[in-house]
Amino acid sequence: MAKEKKQKRVAARLPRGFVDREAPDLRAQEAMLATIRRVYESYGFTPVETPAFEFTDALGKFLPDSDRPNEGVFSLQDDDEQWLSLRYDLTAPLARHVAENYESLPKPYRSYRAGYVFRNEKPGPGRFRQFMQFDADIVGAPNVSADAEMAMMMADTMEALGIPRGQYVIRVNNRKVLDGVLEAIGLGGEENAGRRLTVLRAIDKLDKFGVEGVRLLLGEGRKDESGDFTPGAGLDSAQIEMLEKYYFIDSIDAEDDYNIKFVSALSYIFSETSSRASEGFEELLNIARAISSAGYNSDRIRIDTSVVRGLEYYTGPVFEAELLFDVVNEKGQKVQFGSVGGGGRYDGLVSRFMSQPVPATGFSIGVSRLMTALKNLGRLETAERTGPVVVTVMDKDRMADYQAMATKLRQALNADPSKPPVPVEVFQGNPKQFGKQLQYADRIGSPVVVIQGGDERQAGKVQVKDLALGKELSAQITDNAEWREARAGQEMVDEDQLVEAVQAILSRISGPAKA
């Protein structure tokens, strides 16, 4: 008889570009999302959830850093041969949802949603294939006062998360202005769509490569430190000079009404460029007036011509939330933290599904990146919750008794739903070695263990061990015999006093009693 082949063991490995996250990060994220949610709801936004998968054609061609409809996304074919793709952002699915339910939704429609998005791109330091975004959008609002409101809401969100003024700024621009400037230098029309996209991406790198680096990307191209060459847009010196006037205008010397004076100066320089640019300047001026009237100065919200945003579906104002403090990058260099979110007006996206124009504007926060920023500032809520109270097992035939004890504790310690939960569990591992149970309790941060053997049961008693106090006391005892005799942090109580004894220990550790 042939010997059976031994089954190959599956390797435990994580796909590149994906991460496992554990309790502290998940709880910190939960607290951060709750703060953002409160700000969004204070502006009248309501939650909606869309699925992770959409029909590929519903996502459209507006993919990040991609010129082909299916590049950059994870796709599969359904059993009816329809192509489905994992969403690459939360805006395209919202557009589909609004179009599908247009008649039943209020207009304007204010919504927010948080969820994971997926990018089929090469992963790198800080660049993942799955990450969370938190979006807010207004669909059906044609006036740029809605865009101004978005910028103000993002400033409020930064401060609600503990990022002080001076360490963040919401930058605002208008794609109509840039489109008008591009037309003026001969890059209008569908035949120049590819070169326009190259120009947009070049300007978007201003904070990373500086003026000289952008000049190279607008011209013949740029070689980085590793020797990799990025082809440029192929513009001539006159075209580049015109663009530099646009995105590198001299600073306006004004503390009050900076944004209004900046837009006025910019409009004066490019007033004859095109009607589209003039329309964009008028919109920027209206935004500047709105935010100034509401008390948001240029230290919080600033008109900035270098803001581009990479996606092609933006049709008007665009914004970016940027953090201004320094961090050390993977090369050991001090750099500014940079963008943690962005958005803009996308008046054509919903209209792809309908026969009528539907104006829309929105903003997206990169949750994981913002969490990293809050960690750098020491503002991330990462406090550990109370570890479980562990009911140990001295006799495996008495599991029902131990479960009853745990249930009694669980109900008493969690009677007040307004307080954080106090978990209680029965040890479910091998009970033969009692020391292993204590090691387990210590490893999971348990504040207290409950012990009841046969003798205690017969006497109607139970032992309660304060693990934190036990550590403190045992550190003061050097003799093993003395340590065993002292039973550091451990006391014997009547069964009907169990809840009070556990509450007293929890109160000592964290203040007020948990029930």
Short mmCIF file of C-alpha atoms in Angstrom, two decimals, residues 120-498:
data_model
loop_
_atom_site.label_atom_id
_atom_site.label_comp_id
_atom_site.label_asym_id
_atom_site.label_seq_id
_atom_site.Cartn_x
_atom_site.Cartn_y
_atom_site.Cartn_z
CA ASN A 120 -4.44 47.61 -5.68
CA GLU A 121 -1.18 49.52 -5.64
CA LYS A 122 2.41 48.82 -4.68
CA PRO A 123 2.62 49.05 -0.87
CA GLY A 124 5.39 50.96 0.86
CA PRO A 125 6.23 52.71 4.15
CA GLY A 126 2.95 54.13 5.45
CA ARG A 127 1.17 53.12 2.23
CA PHE A 128 -1.36 50.31 2.64
CA ARG A 129 -3.75 48.50 0.33
CA GLN A 130 -6.55 48.63 2.90
CA PHE A 131 -7.20 51.69 5.02
CA MET A 132 -10.11 53.53 6.60
CA GLN A 133 -11.65 56.80 5.50
CA PHE A 134 -14.28 58.96 7.21
CA ASP A 135 -16.25 61.09 4.74
CA ALA A 136 -18.89 63.79 4.90
CA ASP A 137 -20.75 65.01 1.77
CA ILE A 138 -23.51 67.40 0.77
CA VAL A 139 -25.30 66.38 -2.43
CA GLY A 140 -27.67 68.85 -4.08
CA ALA A 141 -26.03 72.09 -2.84
CA PRO A 142 -24.86 74.22 -5.82
CA ASN A 143 -23.66 77.23 -3.84
CA VAL A 144 -20.01 77.39 -2.74
CA SER A 145 -21.18 78.31 0.76
CA ALA A 146 -21.46 74.53 1.14
CA ASP A 147 -17.76 74.24 0.28
CA ALA A 148 -16.94 76.95 2.83
CA GLU A 149 -18.94 75.01 5.41
CA MET A 150 -16.91 71.88 4.62
CA ALA A 151 -13.66 73.74 5.27
CA MET A 152 -14.99 75.16 8.55
CA MET A 153 -16.17 71.73 9.67
CA MET A 154 -12.74 70.25 9.01
CA ALA A 155 -11.08 73.00 11.07
CA ASP A 156 -13.51 72.24 13.91
CA THR A 157 -12.71 68.52 13.59
CA MET A 158 -8.96 69.08 13.90
CA GLU A 159 -9.43 71.10 17.07
CA ALA A 160 -11.97 68.66 18.56
CA LEU A 161 -9.29 65.96 18.18
CA GLY A 162 -6.84 68.06 20.19
CA ILE A 163 -4.76 69.54 17.36
CA PRO A 164 -4.13 73.16 18.38
CA ARG A 165 -4.23 76.18 16.10
CA GLY A 166 -0.90 76.74 14.47
CA GLN A 167 -0.33 73.01 14.04
CA TYR A 168 -2.91 72.51 11.28
CA VAL A 169 -4.36 74.45 8.37
CA ILE A 170 -7.20 73.74 5.94
CA ARG A 171 -5.96 74.77 2.48
CA VAL A 172 -8.49 75.72 -0.21
CA ASN A 173 -8.15 76.13 -3.98
CA ASN A 174 -10.40 75.91 -7.06
CA ARG A 175 -9.85 73.56 -10.00
CA LYS A 176 -11.69 75.96 -12.31
CA VAL A 177 -8.91 78.50 -11.85
CA LEU A 178 -6.19 75.97 -12.60
CA ASP A 179 -8.16 74.60 -15.57
CA GLY A 180 -8.40 78.15 -16.92
CA VAL A 181 -4.65 78.67 -16.53
CA LEU A 182 -3.99 75.34 -18.29
CA GLU A 183 -6.24 76.42 -21.17
CA ALA A 184 -4.29 79.68 -21.40
CA ILE A 185 -0.99 77.82 -21.88
CA GLY A 186 -2.46 75.58 -24.59
CA LEU A 187 -3.45 72.50 -22.59
CA GLY A 188 -7.19 72.69 -23.13
CA GLY A 189 -9.26 70.06 -24.95
CA GLU A 190 -9.62 66.30 -24.63
CA GLU A 191 -6.45 65.68 -26.63
CA ASN A 192 -4.40 67.19 -23.77
CA ALA A 193 -6.14 65.28 -20.95
CA GLY A 194 -3.06 63.15 -20.25
CA ARG A 195 -0.67 66.11 -20.08
CA ARG A 196 -3.09 68.04 -17.84
CA LEU A 197 -3.13 65.11 -15.42
CA THR A 198 0.69 65.06 -15.41
CA VAL A 199 0.72 68.80 -14.65
CA LEU A 200 -1.79 68.36 -11.80
CA ARG A 201 0.28 65.61 -10.26
CA ALA A 202 3.44 67.71 -10.57
CA ILE A 203 1.92 70.72 -8.79
CA ASP A 204 0.51 68.38 -6.13
CA LYS A 205 4.13 67.46 -5.27
CA LEU A 206 5.11 71.06 -4.41
CA ASP A 207 5.28 70.40 -0.65
CA LYS A 208 7.37 67.26 -1.26
CA PHE A 209 9.84 68.34 -3.97
CA GLY A 210 9.79 72.14 -3.76
CA VAL A 211 9.63 74.65 -6.63
CA GLU A 212 12.70 73.25 -8.41
CA GLY A 213 11.41 69.67 -8.25
CA VAL A 214 8.01 70.71 -9.64
CA ARG A 215 9.75 72.70 -12.40
CA LEU A 216 11.53 69.51 -13.49
CA LEU A 217 8.27 67.52 -13.43
CA LEU A 218 6.57 70.18 -15.54
CA GLY A 219 9.46 70.05 -18.03
CA GLU A 220 11.49 67.05 -19.15
CA GLY A 221 11.21 65.03 -15.93
CA ARG A 222 12.90 64.40 -12.60
CA LYS A 223 15.43 61.82 -11.38
CA ASP A 224 15.17 60.97 -7.68
CA GLU A 225 17.96 60.00 -5.26
CA SER A 226 17.68 56.32 -6.18
CA GLY A 227 18.16 57.09 -9.87
CA ASP A 228 14.53 56.42 -10.85
CA PHE A 229 13.33 58.82 -13.53
CA THR A 230 9.81 60.29 -13.62
CA PRO A 231 8.84 61.62 -17.08
CA GLY A 232 7.65 65.23 -17.07
CA ALA A 233 4.77 67.05 -18.76
CA GLY A 234 7.08 68.43 -21.49
CA LEU A 235 6.12 72.08 -21.05
CA ASP A 236 8.33 74.84 -22.40
CA SER A 237 9.86 77.60 -20.25
CA ALA A 238 7.05 80.13 -21.02
CA GLN A 239 4.36 77.65 -20.00
CA ILE A 240 6.21 76.74 -16.80
CA GLU A 241 6.72 80.42 -15.94
CA MET A 242 2.98 81.06 -16.29
CA LEU A 243 2.18 78.13 -13.98
CA GLU A 244 4.76 79.27 -11.44
CA LYS A 245 3.05 82.66 -11.25
CA TYR A 246 -0.11 80.75 -10.38
CA TYR A 247 1.07 78.33 -7.70
CA PHE A 248 3.98 80.39 -6.29
CA ILE A 249 2.50 83.89 -6.02
CA ASP A 250 4.41 86.20 -3.63
CA SER A 251 3.02 86.18 -0.09
CA ILE A 252 0.43 88.80 0.74
CA ASP A 253 1.54 90.95 3.66
CA ALA A 254 -1.73 91.03 5.58
CA GLU A 255 -2.88 89.47 8.83
CA ASP A 256 -6.51 90.58 8.54
CA ASP A 257 -8.57 89.41 5.55
CA TYR A 258 -5.52 87.60 4.11
CA ASN A 259 -7.68 85.22 2.06
CA ILE A 260 -9.75 88.00 0.49
CA LYS A 261 -6.65 90.04 -0.40
CA PHE A 262 -4.82 86.95 -1.71
CA VAL A 263 -7.66 86.00 -4.08
CA SER A 264 -8.02 89.60 -5.23
CA ALA A 265 -4.30 89.78 -6.08
CA LEU A 266 -4.39 86.44 -7.87
CA SER A 267 -7.48 87.46 -9.84
CA TYR A 268 -5.74 90.67 -10.92
CA ILE A 269 -2.75 88.73 -12.33
CA PHE A 270 -4.90 86.19 -14.19
CA SER A 271 -8.02 88.29 -14.86
CA GLU A 272 -7.68 87.91 -18.62
CA THR A 273 -6.80 84.21 -18.61
CA SER A 274 -10.25 82.70 -19.29
CA SER A 275 -13.91 82.94 -18.30
CA ARG A 276 -13.53 79.65 -16.44
CA ALA A 277 -10.68 81.03 -14.34
CA SER A 278 -12.74 84.17 -13.60
CA GLU A 279 -15.61 81.99 -12.39
CA GLY A 280 -13.20 80.11 -10.13
CA PHE A 281 -11.81 83.32 -8.65
CA GLU A 282 -15.33 84.54 -7.89
CA GLU A 283 -16.07 81.26 -6.07
CA LEU A 284 -12.84 81.50 -4.06
CA LEU A 285 -13.70 85.08 -3.13
CA ASN A 286 -17.16 83.99 -1.90
CA ILE A 287 -15.55 81.23 0.19
CA ALA A 288 -13.02 83.70 1.62
CA ARG A 289 -15.83 86.09 2.60
CA ALA A 290 -17.92 83.31 4.16
CA ILE A 291 -15.15 81.90 6.34
CA SER A 292 -13.98 85.39 7.35
CA SER A 293 -17.51 86.36 8.38
CA ALA A 294 -17.78 83.17 10.48
CA GLY A 295 -14.52 83.99 12.30
CA TYR A 296 -12.20 81.50 10.61
CA ASN A 297 -8.98 83.37 9.93
CA SER A 298 -6.17 82.37 7.57
CA ASP A 299 -4.32 80.63 10.39
CA ARG A 300 -7.10 78.01 10.26
CA ILE A 301 -8.39 78.09 6.67
CA ARG A 302 -6.11 79.44 3.93
CA ILE A 303 -6.55 79.93 0.19
CA ASP A 304 -3.57 78.16 -1.39
CA THR A 305 -3.02 77.75 -5.14
CA SER A 306 -0.75 74.71 -4.72
CA VAL A 307 -3.68 72.49 -3.63
CA VAL A 308 -4.66 70.25 -6.54
CA ARG A 309 -6.09 66.92 -5.30
CA GLY A 310 -5.27 63.94 -7.50
CA LEU A 311 -8.67 62.62 -8.56
CA GLU A 312 -10.04 63.90 -11.85
CA TYR A 313 -13.67 64.16 -10.78
CA TYR A 314 -13.22 67.44 -8.89
CA THR A 315 -14.91 70.32 -10.71
CA GLY A 316 -14.56 73.37 -8.43
CA PRO A 317 -13.26 74.16 -4.93
CA VAL A 318 -10.82 71.61 -3.49
CA PHE A 319 -9.50 71.44 0.08
CA GLU A 320 -6.82 69.69 2.06
CA ALA A 321 -6.27 69.33 5.81
CA GLU A 322 -2.56 69.65 6.50
CA LEU A 323 -0.69 69.19 9.78
CA LEU A 324 2.21 71.58 10.23
CA PHE A 325 4.36 69.99 12.93
CA ASP A 326 7.60 68.15 12.15
CA VAL A 327 8.14 64.38 12.33
CA VAL A 328 11.13 62.19 11.49
CA ASN A 329 10.64 60.12 8.33
CA GLU A 330 11.98 56.63 7.56
CA LYS A 331 15.25 58.20 6.35
CA GLY A 332 15.77 60.01 9.66
CA GLN A 333 14.97 63.40 8.12
CA LYS A 334 12.78 66.04 9.76
CA VAL A 335 9.73 66.67 7.57
CA GLN A 336 6.33 68.26 7.99
CA PHE A 337 3.63 65.68 8.72
CA GLY A 338 1.47 66.85 5.82
CA SER A 339 -2.00 65.96 4.62
CA VAL A 340 -4.48 63.90 6.66
CA GLY A 341 -7.52 64.46 4.46
CA GLY A 342 -8.98 66.30 1.53
CA GLY A 343 -11.89 66.70 -0.79
CA GLY A 344 -13.73 69.11 -3.00
CA ARG A 345 -16.65 69.74 -5.30
CA TYR A 346 -17.58 66.96 -7.74
CA ASP A 347 -20.65 68.21 -9.65
CA GLY A 348 -20.40 65.57 -12.39
CA LEU A 349 -20.07 62.36 -10.39
CA VAL A 350 -23.72 61.69 -9.47
CA SER A 351 -24.81 62.93 -12.90
CA ARG A 352 -23.02 59.95 -14.51
CA PHE A 353 -26.03 57.87 -13.45
CA MET A 354 -28.75 60.44 -14.25
CA SER A 355 -30.03 62.72 -16.98
CA GLN A 356 -29.82 65.85 -14.82
CA PRO A 357 -26.95 67.76 -13.20
CA VAL A 358 -26.48 67.04 -9.47
CA PRO A 359 -24.05 69.31 -7.56
CA ALA A 360 -22.07 67.80 -4.69
CA THR A 361 -19.17 68.55 -2.36
CA GLY A 362 -17.41 66.43 0.24
CA PHE A 363 -14.40 65.80 2.44
CA SER A 364 -12.54 62.61 3.37
CA ILE A 365 -10.29 62.01 6.39
CA GLY A 366 -7.57 59.37 6.22
CA VAL A 367 -8.25 57.72 9.57
CA SER A 368 -5.04 55.67 9.91
CA ARG A 369 -2.83 58.61 8.95
CA LEU A 370 -4.66 60.93 11.34
CA MET A 371 -4.21 58.36 14.13
CA THR A 372 -0.46 58.38 13.48
CA ALA A 373 -0.50 62.18 13.72
CA LEU A 374 -2.38 62.13 17.03
CA LYS A 375 0.14 59.61 18.40
CA ASN A 376 2.95 62.00 17.46
CA LEU A 377 1.17 64.81 19.31
CA GLY A 378 0.44 62.60 22.32
CA ARG A 379 -3.28 63.24 21.78
CA LEU A 380 -4.39 59.71 20.99
CA GLU A 381 -6.67 58.15 23.59
CA THR A 382 -4.85 54.86 24.19
CA ALA A 383 -5.66 54.16 27.84
CA GLU A 384 -6.10 50.47 28.51
CA ARG A 385 -9.48 49.32 29.75
CA THR A 386 -9.87 47.27 32.91
CA GLY A 387 -8.66 43.72 32.31
CA PRO A 388 -11.04 40.85 33.01
CA VAL A 389 -11.83 39.62 36.49
CA VAL A 390 -10.77 35.96 36.21
CA VAL A 391 -12.64 33.18 38.04
CA THR A 392 -10.09 30.39 38.36
CA VAL A 393 -10.94 26.69 38.14
CA MET A 394 -9.83 24.46 41.02
CA ASP A 395 -12.16 21.55 40.17
CA LYS A 396 -13.11 20.95 36.52
CA ASP A 397 -16.27 19.11 37.64
CA ARG A 398 -17.57 22.34 39.18
CA MET A 399 -17.61 24.46 35.99
CA ALA A 400 -21.31 25.21 36.48
CA ASP A 401 -20.55 26.74 39.90
CA TYR A 402 -17.77 28.87 38.48
CA GLN A 403 -19.96 30.08 35.61
CA ALA A 404 -22.69 31.02 38.11
CA MET A 405 -20.11 32.98 40.14
CA ALA A 406 -18.91 34.78 36.98
CA THR A 407 -22.48 35.62 35.95
CA LYS A 408 -23.20 37.12 39.37
CA LEU A 409 -20.07 39.30 39.15
CA ARG A 410 -20.72 40.27 35.53
CA GLN A 411 -24.25 41.48 36.27
CA ALA A 412 -23.28 43.39 39.43
CA LEU A 413 -20.16 45.06 38.04
CA ASN A 414 -21.91 46.16 34.84
CA ALA A 415 -25.21 47.32 36.29
CA ASP A 416 -24.59 50.93 35.18
CA PRO A 417 -24.57 51.05 31.33
CA SER A 418 -23.12 54.57 31.36
CA LYS A 419 -19.80 53.27 32.76
CA PRO A 420 -17.11 51.37 30.85
CA PRO A 421 -17.66 47.59 30.93
CA VAL A 422 -15.85 45.41 33.45
CA PRO A 423 -15.26 42.01 31.80
CA VAL A 424 -15.52 38.81 33.84
CA GLU A 425 -14.43 35.41 32.56
CA VAL A 426 -14.00 31.84 33.73
CA PHE A 427 -10.59 30.36 32.93
CA GLN A 428 -11.13 28.02 29.96
CA GLY A 429 -7.64 26.58 29.56
CA ASN A 430 -6.17 23.47 31.18
CA PRO A 431 -6.90 23.87 34.94
CA LYS A 432 -4.39 21.27 36.14
CA GLN A 433 -1.59 23.74 36.91
CA PHE A 434 -3.00 26.56 39.03
CA GLY A 435 0.13 28.66 38.55
CA LYS A 436 -0.58 28.78 34.79
CA GLN A 437 -3.98 30.31 35.56
CA LEU A 438 -2.35 33.11 37.54
CA GLN A 439 0.19 33.64 34.76
CA TYR A 440 -2.68 33.90 32.28
CA ALA A 441 -4.51 36.45 34.47
CA ASP A 442 -1.34 38.52 34.79
CA ARG A 443 -0.71 38.45 31.04
CA ILE A 444 -4.16 39.79 30.12
CA GLY A 445 -3.96 42.56 32.74
CA SER A 446 -6.50 41.12 35.15
CA PRO A 447 -6.87 43.28 38.29
CA VAL A 448 -8.30 40.49 40.41
CA VAL A 449 -8.75 36.71 40.42
CA VAL A 450 -11.34 34.68 42.28
CA ILE A 451 -10.33 31.33 43.81
CA GLN A 452 -12.58 28.68 45.35
CA GLY A 453 -11.41 25.14 46.03
CA GLY A 454 -13.32 22.34 47.72
CA ASP A 455 -12.48 23.45 51.27
CA GLU A 456 -13.58 27.04 50.62
CA ARG A 457 -16.77 25.81 48.98
CA GLN A 458 -17.62 23.66 51.99
CA ALA A 459 -17.02 26.59 54.35
CA GLY A 460 -19.02 29.02 52.18
CA LYS A 461 -15.89 31.09 51.52
CA VAL A 462 -14.04 32.40 48.50
CA GLN A 463 -10.57 33.85 48.06
CA VAL A 464 -10.09 37.15 46.21
CA LYS A 465 -6.59 38.06 45.02
CA ASP A 466 -5.66 41.66 44.19
CA LEU A 467 -2.94 41.09 41.58
CA ALA A 468 -1.67 44.68 41.51
CA LEU A 469 -1.42 44.89 45.31
CA GLY A 470 0.15 41.44 45.37
CA LYS A 471 2.94 42.69 43.10
CA GLU A 472 3.51 45.74 45.28
CA LEU A 473 3.69 43.72 48.51
CA SER A 474 5.73 40.84 47.14
CA ALA A 475 8.35 43.33 45.94
CA GLN A 476 8.94 44.18 49.60
CA ILE A 477 9.34 40.49 50.65
CA THR A 478 12.63 38.75 49.88
CA ASP A 479 12.10 35.47 51.75
CA ASN A 480 10.13 32.77 49.84
CA ALA A 481 8.66 31.24 53.01
CA GLU A 482 7.56 34.67 54.21
CA TRP A 483 6.01 35.36 50.78
CA ARG A 484 3.99 32.11 50.86
CA GLU A 485 2.83 32.84 54.39
CA ALA A 486 1.86 36.42 53.59
CA ARG A 487 -0.33 35.50 50.60
CA ALA A 488 0.31 38.99 49.30
CA GLY A 489 -2.84 40.84 48.18
CA GLN A 490 -5.09 37.85 48.91
CA GLU A 491 -8.05 37.69 51.31
CA MET A 492 -10.74 35.20 52.28
CA VAL A 493 -14.35 36.46 52.27
CA ASP A 494 -17.82 34.98 52.67
CA GLU A 495 -19.45 33.95 49.37
CA ASP A 496 -22.17 36.59 49.76
CA GLN A 497 -19.45 39.26 50.12
CA LEU A 498 -17.73 38.38 46.83
#
